[in-house]
Amino acid sequence: MCAVTFQDYYRRIHKRRYYPYTISIFPSMNRTQSTKHLMKAANYDQSRMLQQTICHHRSSNWTFSVSWGYSVHIYEKIMPRSHLIKPIQTFDAWVAKPDNPPYYMFNTRSSVKDSCETPHVFFLESIGETWNKNEVTATYTRSVVRRLPGCPIDGNHPANYLNKIQVYSRRTKRTEMDRFECCDIIHTSGSNKAQVKLRECFTNEKIA
């Protein structure tokens, strides 16, 4: 059996009859432009494409959720991985929903207007290699201003002023797809940029 690449999978979706009814996944782009933009990331690293990596910036009480090659979410409080692996429901069913949940074959989270639960959203702007070609660097920029107050939990810091996230990953492909990657966050207080460096998790690192 031959392996199906991410590009092949997405092309098959593109040819399906329901593709014309989908909406663009990137702001300010139509469906065709969005597909080509997503493929730019896949051309660099299919093994990480859309893989979720979650890490925390403890001094600010921020949680970063990276969907590699697509988006970065920042939450203004420490959020557990078990909660964030459930996607926010920003979509509808193709057919009429059943009368009672579950509505899908996977668990979802409802979209809420809560400043502690609603993320700041950044979308992929560009992708390339570092000068020594050892890492892939992807730049994500803020889509829209969240227009919510800061999370009121003591010790938390607003993230409204951040407008650019740079994510670094190793140039080598992932081989164990059933394992999470971990990451470190580099941010100087007051800076409108942050860096996220993906890495293998340490042996005793808590990732729950």
Coordinates of C-alpha atoms in Angstrom, one line a residue:
M1 CA 0.0 0.0 0.0
C2 CA 1.5 3.3 -1.0
A3 CA 1.5 6.2 1.5
V4 CA -0.8 9.2 0.8
T5 CA 0.9 12.6 1.1
F6 CA -0.8 15.6 2.6
Q7 CA -0.8 17.2 -0.8
D8 CA -2.5 14.2 -2.3
Y9 CA -5.1 14.1 0.5
Y10 CA -5.9 17.8 0.1
R11 CA -6.1 17.5 -3.7
R12 CA -8.7 14.7 -3.3
I13 CA -10.7 17.0 -1.0
H14 CA -10.4 19.8 -3.5
K15 CA -12.0 17.6 -6.2
R16 CA -14.9 16.5 -4.1
R17 CA -18.3 17.9 -4.9
Y18 CA -18.5 19.7 -1.5
Y19 CA -15.4 21.8 -2.0
P20 CA -17.3 24.7 -3.6
Y21 CA -19.4 24.9 -0.4
T22 CA -16.5 25.4 1.9
I23 CA -15.2 28.8 3.0
S24 CA -11.7 30.1 2.9
I25 CA -9.5 29.0 5.8
F26 CA -7.3 32.1 5.6
P27 CA -8.5 35.7 6.0
S28 CA -8.3 37.9 2.9
M29 CA -7.9 34.9 0.6
N30 CA -10.4 33.0 -1.5
R31 CA -10.5 29.1 -1.4
T32 CA -8.0 28.7 -4.2
Q33 CA -5.5 31.1 -2.7
S34 CA -6.0 29.5 0.7
T35 CA -5.3 26.0 -0.7
K36 CA -2.1 27.2 -2.4
H37 CA -1.0 29.0 0.8
L38 CA -1.5 25.9 2.9
M39 CA 0.5 23.8 0.4
K40 CA 3.5 26.1 0.9
A41 CA 3.8 24.8 4.4
A42 CA 3.2 21.2 3.4
N43 CA 6.0 21.5 0.9
Y44 CA 8.4 22.2 3.7
D45 CA 7.3 19.6 6.2
Q46 CA 4.3 17.3 5.7
S47 CA 5.1 15.4 8.9
R48 CA 4.1 18.4 11.1
M49 CA 1.3 19.8 8.9
L50 CA -1.6 20.9 11.1
Q51 CA -0.1 19.0 14.1
Q52 CA -1.0 20.7 17.4
T53 CA 1.8 21.6 19.9
I54 CA 0.9 23.2 23.2
C55 CA 3.2 25.1 25.6
H56 CA 3.0 27.7 28.3
H57 CA 4.7 31.0 29.1
R58 CA 4.4 30.9 32.8
S59 CA 5.6 34.4 33.6
S60 CA 2.6 35.8 31.7
N61 CA 0.2 32.9 32.3
W62 CA -0.2 32.4 28.6
T63 CA -0.9 29.2 26.7
F64 CA 0.2 28.8 23.1
S65 CA -1.5 26.3 20.8
V66 CA 0.3 25.9 17.5
S67 CA -1.4 24.2 14.6
W68 CA 1.7 24.0 12.4
G69 CA 1.4 25.5 9.0
Y70 CA -1.9 27.1 9.7
S71 CA -2.5 29.1 12.9
V72 CA -1.4 29.9 16.4
H73 CA -3.8 30.5 19.3
I74 CA -2.8 32.4 22.5
Y75 CA -4.9 32.1 25.6
E76 CA -4.5 34.5 28.5
K77 CA -4.5 31.8 31.2
I78 CA -2.8 28.4 31.7
M79 CA -5.0 25.9 29.8
P80 CA -4.6 22.1 30.1
R81 CA -3.8 20.1 26.9
S82 CA -6.7 17.8 27.5
H83 CA -9.0 20.8 27.0
L84 CA -7.2 22.4 24.0
I85 CA -7.0 19.2 21.9
K86 CA -10.7 19.5 21.4
P87 CA -11.2 22.0 18.5
I88 CA -13.3 25.1 18.8
Q89 CA -16.5 24.6 16.8
T90 CA -16.2 27.1 14.0
F91 CA -18.0 24.8 11.5
D92 CA -21.3 23.3 10.8
A93 CA -22.4 19.8 9.9
W94 CA -22.8 18.9 6.2
V95 CA -26.2 17.5 6.9
A96 CA -28.8 18.3 9.5
K97 CA -27.6 17.8 13.1
P98 CA -29.1 15.0 15.2
D99 CA -31.5 16.0 17.9
N100 CA -29.1 15.2 20.7
P101 CA -25.3 15.4 21.0
P102 CA -22.8 14.2 20.1
Y103 CA -23.1 16.0 16.8
Y104 CA -19.7 14.9 15.4
M105 CA -17.4 11.9 15.6
F106 CA -15.0 13.9 17.7
N107 CA -15.3 16.2 20.7
T108 CA -15.5 20.0 20.1
R109 CA -15.6 23.1 22.2
S110 CA -18.2 25.8 21.8
S111 CA -17.1 29.3 20.7
V112 CA -17.6 31.6 23.7
K113 CA -17.2 35.3 24.4
D114 CA -15.1 34.8 27.5
S115 CA -11.8 36.7 27.7
C116 CA -10.1 33.8 29.4
E117 CA -11.4 31.1 27.0
T118 CA -11.3 33.1 23.7
P119 CA -7.9 32.9 22.1
H120 CA -6.0 35.6 20.2
V121 CA -5.7 34.1 16.7
F122 CA -2.7 34.3 14.3
F123 CA -2.6 32.9 10.8
L124 CA 0.3 31.7 8.7
E125 CA 1.8 34.6 6.8
S126 CA 5.1 33.2 5.4
I127 CA 7.4 30.2 5.8
G128 CA 11.0 29.5 4.9
E129 CA 14.3 28.2 6.2
T130 CA 16.8 29.7 8.6
W131 CA 20.1 30.9 7.2
N132 CA 21.9 27.6 8.1
K133 CA 19.0 25.5 6.8
N134 CA 18.7 23.6 10.1
E135 CA 15.3 24.9 10.9
V136 CA 12.0 25.8 9.3
T137 CA 10.7 29.2 10.4
A138 CA 7.0 30.1 10.0
T139 CA 5.6 33.5 10.7
Y140 CA 2.1 34.0 11.9
T141 CA 0.3 37.3 12.1
R142 CA -2.8 38.5 14.0
S143 CA -6.0 38.2 12.0
V144 CA -8.2 40.6 13.8
V145 CA -8.2 42.3 17.2
R146 CA -10.0 40.2 19.7
R147 CA -12.0 43.1 21.2
L148 CA -12.4 41.6 24.6
P149 CA -10.9 42.8 27.9
G150 CA -8.0 41.0 29.4
C151 CA -8.6 37.8 31.4
P152 CA -9.3 39.0 35.0
I153 CA -7.6 36.1 36.8
D154 CA -4.9 37.4 39.1
G155 CA -1.4 37.2 37.7
N156 CA -2.5 37.1 34.1
H157 CA -1.3 39.5 31.4
P158 CA -3.2 40.8 28.3
A159 CA -1.8 39.7 24.9
N160 CA -3.5 42.3 22.8
Y161 CA -0.3 44.0 21.8
L162 CA 1.2 40.8 20.3
N163 CA 1.0 40.9 16.5
K164 CA 3.6 38.4 15.2
I165 CA 4.6 34.9 16.2
Q166 CA 7.6 33.1 14.8
V167 CA 7.6 29.3 15.1
Y168 CA 10.8 27.3 14.6
S169 CA 10.9 23.6 14.0
R170 CA 13.7 21.2 13.1
R171 CA 14.3 20.6 9.4
T172 CA 14.2 16.9 10.1
K173 CA 10.9 15.2 9.5
R174 CA 8.9 13.6 12.4
T175 CA 8.8 9.8 12.3
E176 CA 6.7 9.0 15.4
M177 CA 3.4 10.7 14.6
D178 CA 1.7 9.3 17.7
R179 CA 3.9 11.4 20.0
F180 CA 3.4 15.0 21.0
E181 CA 6.1 17.6 20.5
C182 CA 6.8 20.2 23.1
C183 CA 7.9 23.8 22.8
D184 CA 9.6 26.7 24.5
I185 CA 8.4 30.3 24.3
I186 CA 10.8 33.3 24.0
H187 CA 9.2 36.6 24.8
T188 CA 10.4 39.9 26.2
S189 CA 7.9 41.8 28.2
G190 CA 6.3 44.6 26.1
S191 CA 7.5 43.2 22.8
N192 CA 4.9 42.8 20.1
K193 CA 6.6 39.5 18.9
A194 CA 7.1 36.1 20.4
Q195 CA 9.1 33.1 19.3
V196 CA 8.1 29.4 19.7
K197 CA 10.7 26.7 19.4
L198 CA 9.4 23.2 18.8
R199 CA 11.4 20.3 20.3
E200 CA 11.1 16.8 21.5
C201 CA 9.5 16.4 25.0
F202 CA 11.8 15.6 27.9
T203 CA 11.5 12.1 29.4
N204 CA 9.6 13.3 32.6
E205 CA 8.0 16.4 31.1
K206 CA 4.4 16.8 32.1
I207 CA 2.2 17.3 28.9
A208 CA -1.3 16.5 30.3

